[in-house]
Short mmCIF file of C-alpha atoms in Angstrom, two decimals:
data_model
loop_
_atom_site.label_atom_id
_atom_site.label_comp_id
_atom_site.label_asym_id
_atom_site.label_seq_id
_atom_site.Cartn_x
_atom_site.Cartn_y
_atom_site.Cartn_z
CA MET P 177 84.73 75.79 216.86
CA LEU P 178 82.43 74.51 214.17
CA ILE P 179 82.60 77.84 212.30
CA TYR P 180 86.41 77.81 212.49
CA PHE P 181 86.41 74.29 211.11
CA TYR P 182 84.31 75.32 208.13
CA ILE P 183 86.45 78.39 207.47
CA SER P 184 89.65 76.35 207.54
CA ILE P 185 88.18 73.88 205.10
CA PHE P 186 87.05 76.77 202.81
CA VAL P 187 90.50 78.39 202.91
CA GLU P 188 92.23 75.13 202.08
CA LEU P 189 89.81 74.61 199.22
CA VAL P 190 90.41 78.11 197.84
CA ILE P 191 94.17 77.66 198.16
CA LYS P 192 94.08 74.43 196.25
CA MET P 193 91.90 75.97 193.51
CA THR P 194 93.90 79.19 193.26
CA SER P 195 97.52 78.19 193.40
CA PHE P 196 98.51 81.45 191.73
CA LEU P 197 96.89 83.51 194.50
CA ALA P 198 98.60 81.35 197.12
CA GLU P 199 101.98 81.78 195.50
CA PHE P 200 101.41 85.55 195.23
CA TRP P 201 100.49 85.71 198.92
CA GLU P 202 103.48 83.64 200.05
CA GLU P 203 105.97 85.58 197.94
CA THR P 204 104.62 88.97 198.95
CA PHE P 205 104.63 88.34 202.72
CA ASP P 206 107.49 85.78 202.84
CA CYS P 207 105.40 83.21 204.68
CA ARG P 208 103.94 79.75 204.13
CA LEU P 209 100.24 78.95 203.94
CA ASN P 210 98.89 75.83 205.57
CA GLY P 211 98.09 73.21 202.99
CA SER P 212 100.04 74.99 200.30
CA VAL P 213 101.03 72.77 197.38
CA ASN P 214 103.92 75.09 196.42
CA THR P 215 107.36 73.56 196.89
CA HIS P 216 109.34 76.26 195.08
CA SER P 217 112.38 77.96 196.49
CA HIS P 218 114.44 80.97 195.39
CA GLY P 219 118.19 80.79 195.86
CA SER P 220 119.14 79.81 199.34
CA ASP P 221 115.63 80.46 200.59
CA ASN P 222 113.99 77.19 201.62
CA PHE P 223 110.23 77.35 201.34
CA PHE P 224 109.66 74.99 204.26
CA ASP P 225 111.81 77.16 206.55
CA ARG P 226 109.39 80.10 206.27
CA GLN P 227 107.10 81.07 209.11
CA PRO P 228 103.43 80.18 208.71
CA CYS P 229 101.19 82.98 207.46
CA LYS P 230 99.21 84.55 210.30
CA GLY P 231 96.22 85.71 208.26
CA THR P 232 96.60 89.30 209.42
CA GLU P 233 98.72 90.37 206.47
CA ASP P 234 97.56 93.54 204.66
CA LEU P 235 98.38 94.37 201.05
CA ASN P 236 98.29 98.08 201.89
CA ASP P 237 101.40 97.63 204.07
CA VAL P 238 103.66 96.31 201.32
CA TYR P 239 104.57 97.30 197.78
CA SER P 240 104.19 94.84 194.94
CA PRO P 241 104.15 95.53 191.22
CA TYR P 242 101.19 93.16 190.99
CA SER P 243 99.07 95.21 193.37
CA ASP P 244 100.04 98.64 192.01
CA VAL P 245 96.84 100.14 190.56
CA THR P 246 98.17 103.68 189.89
CA GLN P 247 99.25 102.93 186.32
CA LEU P 248 96.48 100.97 184.64
CA ARG P 249 96.56 102.68 181.25
CA VAL P 250 98.90 100.14 179.68
CA SER P 251 97.06 97.13 181.03
CA TYR P 252 93.72 98.68 180.13
CA ASN P 253 94.89 99.23 176.56
CA ILE P 254 95.85 95.57 176.36
CA TYR P 255 92.45 94.70 177.79
CA LYS P 256 90.73 96.83 175.16
CA ALA P 257 92.77 95.37 172.33
CA VAL P 258 92.03 91.76 173.26
CA TYR P 259 88.35 92.26 173.98
CA LEU P 260 87.90 94.50 170.96
CA ILE P 261 88.99 91.75 168.63
CA ALA P 262 86.84 89.21 170.43
CA TYR P 263 83.71 91.37 170.41
CA ALA P 264 84.31 92.49 166.84
CA LEU P 265 84.60 88.93 165.59
CA GLN P 266 81.49 87.99 167.54
CA ASP P 267 79.52 90.92 166.07
CA LEU P 268 80.72 90.16 162.57
CA SER P 269 79.69 86.53 162.86
CA ASN P 270 76.27 87.38 164.39
CA CYS P 271 75.48 90.28 162.01
CA LYS P 272 72.20 89.92 160.09
CA VAL P 273 71.72 91.52 156.70
CA GLY P 274 69.32 94.44 156.97
CA LYS P 275 70.27 95.16 160.58
CA GLY P 276 73.96 95.77 160.08
CA PRO P 277 75.77 98.94 161.17
CA PHE P 278 76.71 100.01 157.65
CA LEU P 279 74.90 101.60 154.70
CA ASN P 280 71.44 100.12 154.04
CA GLY P 281 71.89 97.75 157.00
CA THR P 282 74.64 95.72 155.34
CA CYS P 283 77.18 93.60 157.22
CA ALA P 284 80.91 93.20 156.86
CA ASP P 285 82.39 89.96 155.58
CA PRO P 286 83.81 88.12 158.64
CA LYS P 287 86.48 86.55 156.44
CA ASN P 288 87.49 89.80 154.75
CA PHE P 289 86.68 92.89 156.83
CA LYS P 290 88.35 96.28 156.80
CA PRO P 291 89.96 97.91 159.86
CA TRP P 292 87.66 100.91 159.74
CA GLN P 293 84.66 98.61 160.07
CA VAL P 294 85.67 97.75 163.60
CA SER P 295 83.92 99.92 166.16
CA GLN P 296 82.91 98.60 169.53
CA ILE P 297 81.43 100.21 172.65
CA MET P 298 83.38 98.91 175.63
CA ALA P 299 81.92 98.14 179.01
CA LEU P 300 83.17 101.44 180.44
CA GLY P 301 81.35 103.44 177.78
CA GLU P 302 84.45 104.38 175.78
CA LYS P 303 84.08 104.24 172.01
CA VAL P 304 87.09 102.74 170.26
CA ASN P 305 87.64 103.52 166.58
CA PHE P 306 90.24 102.86 163.95
CA ASP P 307 91.18 105.04 160.99
CA GLN P 308 91.44 103.99 157.37
CA ASN P 309 94.93 102.61 158.03
CA GLY P 310 93.78 100.39 160.86
CA ASP P 311 95.42 102.54 163.52
CA PRO P 312 93.51 103.56 166.65
CA ILE P 313 92.55 107.20 167.06
CA ALA P 314 95.20 108.93 169.16
CA TYR P 315 94.15 109.68 172.72
CA TYR P 316 96.55 110.74 175.45
CA ASP P 317 96.17 111.92 179.00
CA LEU P 318 98.18 114.98 180.01
CA MET P 319 99.65 114.26 183.43
CA ASN P 320 101.23 116.67 185.89
CA TRP P 321 103.62 115.75 188.70
CA GLN P 322 102.25 117.38 191.83
CA ARG P 323 103.62 117.39 195.35
CA ALA P 324 101.12 116.51 198.06
CA PRO P 325 101.11 118.22 201.48
CA ASP P 326 102.91 115.22 202.96
CA GLY P 327 105.76 115.64 200.46
CA SER P 328 104.84 112.73 198.20
CA LEU P 329 104.61 113.12 194.43
CA ASN P 330 101.48 112.16 192.54
CA LEU P 331 100.51 112.14 188.91
CA VAL P 332 97.37 114.22 188.33
CA LYS P 333 95.46 114.37 185.07
CA VAL P 334 95.26 118.00 183.91
CA GLY P 335 94.08 117.50 180.33
CA PHE P 336 93.93 115.19 177.38
CA TYR P 337 94.59 114.96 173.68
CA ASP P 338 91.87 113.43 171.50
CA ALA P 339 92.50 113.42 167.75
CA SER P 340 88.82 112.72 167.09
CA LEU P 341 87.72 116.11 168.43
CA PRO P 342 87.18 118.68 165.67
CA GLY P 343 89.35 121.78 165.85
CA HIS P 344 90.47 121.55 169.50
CA SER P 345 92.26 118.22 169.96
CA LEU P 346 94.21 119.37 173.02
CA VAL P 347 92.12 120.21 176.09
CA ILE P 348 93.93 121.58 179.17
CA ASN P 349 92.49 122.54 182.55
CA ASP P 350 94.86 125.32 183.62
CA SER P 351 93.24 125.64 187.05
CA VAL P 352 94.49 122.25 188.27
CA ILE P 353 98.06 122.53 186.96
CA GLN P 354 100.72 122.86 189.66
CA TRP P 355 103.71 124.74 188.32
CA PRO P 356 107.12 124.37 189.93
CA LEU P 357 107.95 127.26 192.22
CA GLY P 358 111.29 128.90 192.68
CA LYS P 359 113.61 131.13 190.74
CA LYS P 360 113.10 131.61 187.04
CA SER P 361 114.96 133.58 184.44
CA VAL P 362 112.89 135.31 181.76
CA CYS P 363 113.41 138.43 179.69
CA SER P 364 109.73 139.33 179.25
CA SER P 365 106.57 138.14 180.92
CA SER P 366 103.82 136.56 178.85
CA CYS P 367 101.57 138.94 176.96
CA PRO P 368 97.98 138.58 178.21
CA PRO P 369 94.95 138.41 175.90
CA GLY P 370 94.17 141.79 174.40
CA THR P 371 97.81 142.40 173.48
CA ARG P 372 100.26 141.15 170.87
CA VAL P 373 103.96 140.33 170.95
CA VAL P 374 106.38 142.80 169.35
CA ARG P 375 109.98 141.59 169.18
CA ARG P 376 112.73 143.91 170.33
CA LYS P 377 115.32 144.56 167.68
CA GLY P 378 118.82 143.39 168.50
CA GLU P 379 117.73 141.36 171.54
CA PRO P 380 117.07 137.63 172.05
CA ILE P 381 113.84 136.19 170.77
CA CYS P 382 112.51 135.86 174.31
CA CYS P 383 112.67 139.64 174.74
CA TYR P 384 109.59 141.43 173.49
CA ASP P 385 107.04 144.10 174.34
CA CYS P 386 103.31 143.61 174.84
CA VAL P 387 101.45 146.11 172.65
CA PRO P 388 97.68 146.52 173.18
CA CYS P 389 95.48 145.73 170.20
CA THR P 390 94.05 148.74 168.42
CA GLU P 391 90.34 149.52 168.44
CA GLY P 392 88.41 147.00 166.38
CA GLU P 393 91.03 144.27 166.88
CA VAL P 394 91.27 141.54 169.53
CA SER P 395 93.53 138.72 170.67
CA ASN P 396 92.13 135.98 172.88
CA LYS P 397 95.31 133.98 173.46
CA THR P 398 98.38 134.49 175.60
CA ASP P 399 101.49 135.61 173.68
CA SER P 400 99.51 136.23 170.52
CA LEU P 401 101.71 137.32 167.62
CA GLU P 402 98.98 139.37 165.95
CA CYS P 403 95.53 140.83 166.62
CA SER P 404 92.48 139.73 164.66
CA ARG P 405 90.12 142.25 163.08
CA CYS P 406 86.51 142.16 164.27
CA SER P 407 83.76 141.62 161.72
CA ALA P 408 81.76 144.49 160.23
CA ASP P 409 78.93 144.25 162.78
CA THR P 410 81.12 143.75 165.87
CA TRP P 411 83.72 145.79 167.76
CA SER P 412 86.37 145.11 170.37
CA ASN P 413 85.55 145.42 174.06
CA THR P 414 87.58 147.47 176.51
CA ALA P 415 89.96 144.58 177.29
CA ARG P 416 90.49 143.96 173.53
CA ASN P 417 90.01 140.22 174.03
CA LEU P 418 86.47 139.81 172.67
CA CYS P 419 84.43 141.13 169.75
CA ILE P 420 81.02 142.37 170.89
CA PRO P 421 78.04 143.49 168.75
CA ARG P 422 78.09 147.16 167.81
CA THR P 423 75.31 149.44 169.02
CA THR P 424 73.11 151.10 166.40
CA GLU P 425 72.21 154.78 166.45
CA TYR P 426 69.49 156.73 164.67
CA LEU P 427 66.89 159.31 165.64
CA SER P 428 64.07 157.24 167.11
CA TYR P 429 60.45 158.06 167.83
CA TYR P 430 60.91 156.73 171.37
CA GLU P 431 63.71 159.01 172.60
CA PHE P 432 63.10 162.44 174.09
CA MET P 433 64.53 164.41 171.17
CA GLY P 434 62.52 162.41 168.65
CA ILE P 435 59.31 162.81 170.65
CA LEU P 436 59.87 166.57 170.98
CA LEU P 437 60.39 167.00 167.23
CA CYS P 438 57.35 164.83 166.46
CA VAL P 439 55.16 166.97 168.71
CA ALA P 440 56.47 170.16 167.09
CA SER P 441 55.82 168.78 163.58
CA VAL P 442 52.27 167.67 164.36
CA PHE P 443 51.54 170.93 166.17
CA GLY P 444 52.71 172.99 163.18
CA ALA P 445 50.60 170.95 160.75
CA CYS P 446 47.51 171.24 162.96
CA LEU P 447 48.06 174.99 163.36
CA SER P 448 48.25 175.40 159.59
CA LEU P 449 45.00 173.49 159.12
CA PHE P 450 43.40 175.55 161.88
CA ILE P 451 44.35 178.80 160.10
CA ILE P 452 42.93 177.39 156.85
CA THR P 453 39.67 176.77 158.72
CA ILE P 454 39.66 180.39 159.96
CA PHE P 455 40.32 181.74 156.47
CA ILE P 456 37.54 179.60 154.99
CA SER P 457 35.14 180.80 157.70
CA TYR P 458 36.04 184.46 156.97
CA LYS P 459 36.68 184.14 153.24
CA ASP P 460 34.25 186.96 152.41
CA THR P 461 35.96 189.50 154.65
CA PRO P 462 38.12 192.21 153.02
CA LEU P 463 41.33 191.09 154.79
CA VAL P 464 41.16 187.58 153.37
CA ARG P 465 40.02 188.66 149.90
CA ALA P 466 42.63 191.41 149.61
CA ASN P 467 45.60 189.05 150.01
CA ASN P 468 45.05 186.58 147.15
CA MET P 469 42.91 184.03 148.95
CA GLU P 470 43.71 181.18 146.54
CA LEU P 471 47.48 181.47 147.00
CA SER P 472 47.01 181.88 150.76
CA PHE P 473 45.19 178.55 150.93
CA LEU P 474 47.88 176.90 148.81
CA LEU P 475 50.64 178.34 151.00
CA LEU P 476 48.97 177.09 154.19
CA ALA P 477 48.50 173.63 152.69
CA PHE P 478 52.15 173.48 151.62
CA LEU P 479 53.24 174.67 155.07
CA ALA P 480 51.27 171.81 156.65
CA ILE P 481 53.10 169.44 154.31
CA CYS P 482 56.45 171.00 155.30
CA PHE P 483 55.70 170.33 158.96
CA LEU P 484 54.78 166.70 158.23
CA VAL P 485 57.90 166.20 156.09
CA GLY P 486 59.89 166.47 159.32
CA LEU P 487 58.37 163.16 160.43
CA LEU P 488 60.06 161.41 157.49
CA PHE P 489 63.45 162.19 159.04
CA ILE P 490 62.64 160.30 162.26
CA GLY P 491 62.91 156.52 162.58
CA GLU P 492 65.25 153.88 161.19
CA PRO P 493 66.33 154.83 157.67
CA SER P 494 65.58 152.60 154.70
CA ASP P 495 66.17 153.01 150.98
CA TRP P 496 62.56 153.88 150.13
CA LEU P 497 62.30 156.31 153.06
CA CYS P 498 65.49 158.08 151.99
CA ARG P 499 64.21 158.37 148.41
CA ILE P 500 61.03 160.02 149.70
CA ARG P 501 62.62 162.19 152.39
CA TYR P 502 64.82 164.53 150.34
CA PRO P 503 62.50 165.14 147.35
CA ALA P 504 59.56 165.77 149.71
CA PHE P 505 61.62 168.32 151.61
CA GLY P 506 62.78 170.10 148.45
CA ILE P 507 59.42 170.16 146.66
CA SER P 508 57.40 171.28 149.71
CA PHE P 509 59.73 174.18 150.50
CA ALA P 510 60.02 175.22 146.87
CA LEU P 511 56.23 175.35 146.63
CA CYS P 512 55.99 177.47 149.81
CA ILE P 513 58.58 179.98 148.58
CA SER P 514 56.96 180.00 145.13
CA CYS P 515 53.60 180.90 146.66
CA LEU P 516 55.18 183.82 148.51
CA LEU P 517 56.96 184.90 145.34
CA ALA P 518 53.72 184.76 143.37
CA LYS P 519 51.76 186.67 146.04
CA THR P 520 54.33 189.47 146.09
CA ALA P 521 54.73 189.56 142.33
CA VAL P 522 50.97 189.75 141.73
CA VAL P 523 50.55 192.71 144.08
CA LEU P 524 53.62 194.45 142.67
CA MET P 525 52.61 193.97 139.07
CA ALA P 526 49.01 194.95 139.82
CA PHE P 527 50.13 198.44 140.81
CA ARG P 528 52.71 198.69 138.03
CA SER P 529 50.10 197.71 135.43
CA THR P 530 48.05 200.85 136.13
CA LEU P 531 50.61 202.84 134.18
CA PRO P 532 49.75 203.71 130.53
CA ARG P 533 50.44 200.98 127.95
CA SER P 534 51.40 198.50 130.69
CA ASN P 535 50.62 194.87 129.75
CA VAL P 536 52.39 193.07 132.58
CA MET P 537 49.18 191.91 134.28
CA LYS P 538 48.39 189.52 131.47
CA TRP P 539 51.41 187.49 132.56
CA PHE P 540 50.11 187.16 136.15
CA GLY P 541 46.54 185.89 135.83
CA SER P 542 45.14 182.96 137.82
CA ASN P 543 46.64 180.39 135.48
CA GLN P 544 50.01 182.09 135.65
CA GLN P 545 49.83 182.10 139.46
CA ARG P 546 49.33 178.32 139.51
CA ALA P 547 52.11 177.87 136.98
CA SER P 548 54.50 179.95 139.09
CA VAL P 549 54.03 177.45 141.95
CA LEU P 550 55.15 174.49 139.84
CA LEU P 551 58.80 175.41 139.32
CA GLY P 552 61.90 173.40 138.51
CA THR P 553 62.25 171.51 141.78
CA VAL P 554 60.40 168.51 140.40
CA LYS P 555 62.83 168.32 137.48
CA ILE P 556 65.86 168.54 139.76
CA CYS P 557 64.52 165.79 142.05
CA PHE P 558 63.61 163.61 139.07
CA PHE P 559 67.13 163.70 137.62
CA TRP P 560 68.54 163.24 141.12
CA LEU P 561 66.53 160.05 141.71
CA LEU P 562 67.30 158.84 138.21
CA THR P 563 71.09 159.26 138.33
CA SER P 564 72.18 158.71 141.95
CA PRO P 565 69.26 158.41 144.39
CA PRO P 566 69.54 158.74 148.18
CA HIS P 567 69.90 155.47 150.09
CA ALA P 568 70.34 154.10 153.60
CA ASN P 569 73.88 153.58 154.86
CA ASN P 570 75.56 152.05 157.93
CA ASN P 571 78.27 154.52 158.94
CA THR P 572 81.06 153.03 161.07
CA ASP P 573 83.66 155.75 160.43
CA TYR P 574 82.41 158.32 162.95
CA HIS P 575 82.51 156.05 166.03
CA GLY P 576 83.88 152.53 165.79
CA ALA P 577 81.69 150.94 168.46
CA THR P 578 78.51 152.43 166.97
CA ILE P 579 76.79 151.81 163.65
CA ILE P 580 75.13 155.06 162.60
CA LYS P 581 72.13 154.32 160.41
CA GLU P 582 71.72 157.32 158.14
CA CYS P 583 70.44 158.49 154.79
CA VAL P 584 73.14 159.61 152.38
CA PRO P 585 72.15 161.89 149.49
CA GLY P 586 73.80 159.66 146.91
CA SER P 587 74.59 162.63 144.70
CA GLU P 588 75.90 165.65 146.57
CA VAL P 589 75.20 167.71 143.45
CA GLY P 590 71.51 166.80 143.63
CA PHE P 591 71.20 167.66 147.33
CA TRP P 592 72.95 171.02 147.07
CA SER P 593 71.11 171.81 143.82
CA VAL P 594 67.79 171.50 145.66
CA LEU P 595 69.05 173.75 148.49
CA GLY P 596 70.48 176.19 145.96
CA TYR P 597 67.24 176.32 144.02
CA ILE P 598 65.28 177.02 147.21
CA GLY P 599 67.83 179.73 148.04
CA ILE P 600 67.34 181.36 144.61
CA LEU P 601 63.58 181.39 145.14
CA ALA P 602 64.05 182.91 148.60
CA CYS P 603 66.34 185.63 147.18
CA GLY P 604 63.76 186.43 144.49
CA CYS P 605 61.02 186.56 147.11
CA LEU P 606 63.10 188.89 149.30
CA LEU P 607 63.82 191.14 146.30
CA MET P 608 60.13 191.30 145.36
CA ALA P 609 59.19 192.14 148.95
CA PHE P 610 61.77 194.92 148.98
CA LEU P 611 60.35 196.41 145.77
CA ALA P 612 56.81 196.27 147.20
CA ARG P 613 57.67 197.94 150.50
CA LYS P 614 55.99 201.29 149.55
CA LEU P 615 52.65 199.85 148.40
CA PRO P 616 49.47 200.48 150.48
CA ASP P 617 49.33 198.39 153.66
CA ASN P 618 45.94 196.84 152.95
CA PHE P 619 47.33 195.07 149.90
CA ASN P 620 50.93 194.82 150.98
CA GLU P 621 52.44 191.84 152.83
CA ALA P 622 55.98 192.93 152.01
CA LYS P 623 57.01 193.65 155.59
CA CYS P 624 55.81 190.27 156.83
CA ILE P 625 57.39 188.43 153.91
CA THR P 626 60.67 190.33 154.33
CA PHE P 627 60.87 189.48 158.02
CA SER P 628 60.01 185.81 157.39
CA MET P 629 62.65 185.58 154.64
CA LEU P 630 65.30 187.08 156.92
CA ILE P 631 64.54 184.39 159.51
CA PHE P 632 64.56 181.79 156.73
CA PHE P 633 68.05 182.85 155.59
CA ALA P 634 69.35 183.00 159.17
CA VAL P 635 68.16 179.46 159.84
CA TRP P 636 69.58 177.88 156.69
CA ILE P 637 72.87 179.79 156.75
CA THR P 638 73.37 178.44 160.29
CA PHE P 639 72.23 174.98 159.18
CA ILE P 640 74.94 174.48 156.53
CA PRO P 641 78.07 174.46 158.78
CA VAL P 642 76.31 172.48 161.49
CA TYR P 643 75.09 169.90 158.95
CA VAL P 644 78.57 169.46 157.50
CA SER P 645 80.37 169.18 160.87
CA THR P 646 78.07 166.70 162.67
CA ALA P 647 77.12 163.08 162.12
CA GLY P 648 74.49 160.64 163.28
CA LYS P 649 71.14 161.49 164.77
CA TYR P 650 72.21 165.03 165.66
CA THR P 651 72.60 165.87 161.96
CA VAL P 652 69.06 164.63 161.38
CA ALA P 653 67.80 166.63 164.36
CA VAL P 654 69.45 169.80 163.01
CA HIS P 655 67.84 169.21 159.61
CA ILE P 656 64.39 168.78 161.18
CA PHE P 657 64.90 171.86 163.34
CA ALA P 658 65.77 173.94 160.26
CA ILE P 659 62.62 172.72 158.49
CA LEU P 660 60.38 173.46 161.47
CA ALA P 661 61.97 176.83 162.23
CA SER P 662 61.56 177.98 158.62
CA ALA P 663 57.96 176.79 158.44
CA PHE P 664 57.04 178.40 161.77
CA ALA P 665 58.69 181.66 160.62
CA LEU P 666 56.47 181.77 157.52
CA LEU P 667 53.38 180.78 159.49
CA PHE P 668 53.80 183.27 162.35
CA CYS P 669 55.09 186.21 160.30
CA ILE P 670 52.47 186.07 157.54
CA PHE P 671 49.30 184.48 158.90
CA VAL P 672 49.25 184.99 162.67
CA PRO P 673 48.87 188.81 162.35
CA LYS P 674 45.88 188.28 160.04
CA CYS P 675 44.32 185.81 162.47
CA TYR P 676 44.83 188.35 165.24
CA ILE P 677 42.82 190.95 163.30
CA ILE P 678 40.14 188.46 162.22
CA LEU P 679 39.54 186.97 165.67
CA LEU P 680 40.51 189.70 168.15
CA ARG P 681 40.22 192.99 166.22
CA PRO P 682 37.26 192.45 163.88
CA GLU P 683 36.59 196.21 163.73
CA LYS P 684 39.66 196.56 161.49
CA ASN P 685 38.40 193.93 159.05
CA PHE P 686 36.11 196.25 157.03
CA LYS P 687 36.62 197.61 153.56
CA LYS P 688 36.02 201.21 154.64
CA LYS P 689 38.50 200.89 157.48
CA MET P 690 41.08 199.34 155.18
CA ILE P 691 40.61 202.12 152.59
CA ASN P 692 41.07 204.74 155.29
CA ASN P 693 44.23 203.00 156.45
CA SER P 694 45.42 202.97 152.86
CA LYS P 695 44.83 206.71 152.44
CA ASN P 696 46.52 207.47 155.74
CA SER P 697 49.55 205.46 154.74
#
């Protein structure tokens, strides 16, 4: 009983102090509180005729505009406006020079401040700003009427508009939107990302076709009117809705084909050096001395260089590598063919010079042999590099999704001039070998040179159409294969038979035996 007494006193005290709350309670539940000081009446309703309030009333059981908390945006905006002015004026009056929010810590003049100087962080953490005209930055909630399972309708926030956001002011969460179901009348469905809208002629504007974007173009929006072109280093994905980085392609040292060609190049160079070692060890034997030992050493050295030139074609191309690659290929092969030409010409002229009043040998001494090696390839390469040098290039024309890193000759005339010059030397060498076919075998390498030149021509005649018709790393691989095949043909046709006699048939490597073979032939 004592507790009830205290509670009744407390309620009466609260009612007296909060007459507004008492009036709200009485009007909402149509009852009369004990000790109420309200004497109001509405129309024929007499306040004193109402039943006493029981104390079991519940605000959840009745509707009142004063207790509706579903639409607080308007009241909250009023709250922000009032408190914003109050806090702003308080901050302006309490601002200390040197600690102000503006440039160099300055403060605004409380008696003459600008609208844009008002910026206050509210209690809920929302930052309120004004523009240069004193207007607040636009912010709107995007609401969606949605039907609940019990049939009631509710407003659900599905996005917002914030003018302060850069670029994308409107933010929508499509996953929470509830679209009205039922019948709908449309001519064409929406075009998904990866396609573009193409209007149908003679039909309403809502009738259109969805055309997929072409390769290299994308559209990432629904009902896009046009497709955007991807940048130079990107390409469209399969769905045509995203640009992805292009893959790069070149003949690498780490792939199987590159490793195989590297091994073949190094093996050929080592084999050439090994044969040089054999020839040096047996330099005093008749077989080595009878075949122009000096030019044989030069030819083997140039063949080793030819094998190593193939390594320049492997790896990621660069401008300096391209400028070295083509001249090195042209000069090394020209020197090899020139050595063969000189060897054949010396033997041929040596026998022709035995005729009366023949002075041709004076044109093919040791100095002339060295001079015959240094032919016009250097001049061709020099003018090539001077006018339009080779350079690295990113080729995107062959396959759109792939960037082919390649070396382009720069000047097609320069590239084909080098090949043509090598071809002229090879034709001259083949002609000389044909003229020397009837000379004694101990001096004559004509058969070996003829066979090697036939292989050389077969390789390079096959190379030309393949080189022109392919692109990417396979073109480079074909070029390296042609270099290696030609070099191996010269090495095996000319020097391997001599090594066979030197190492395995030494009984044939005597002057007397060679003279007898010469007489028998």
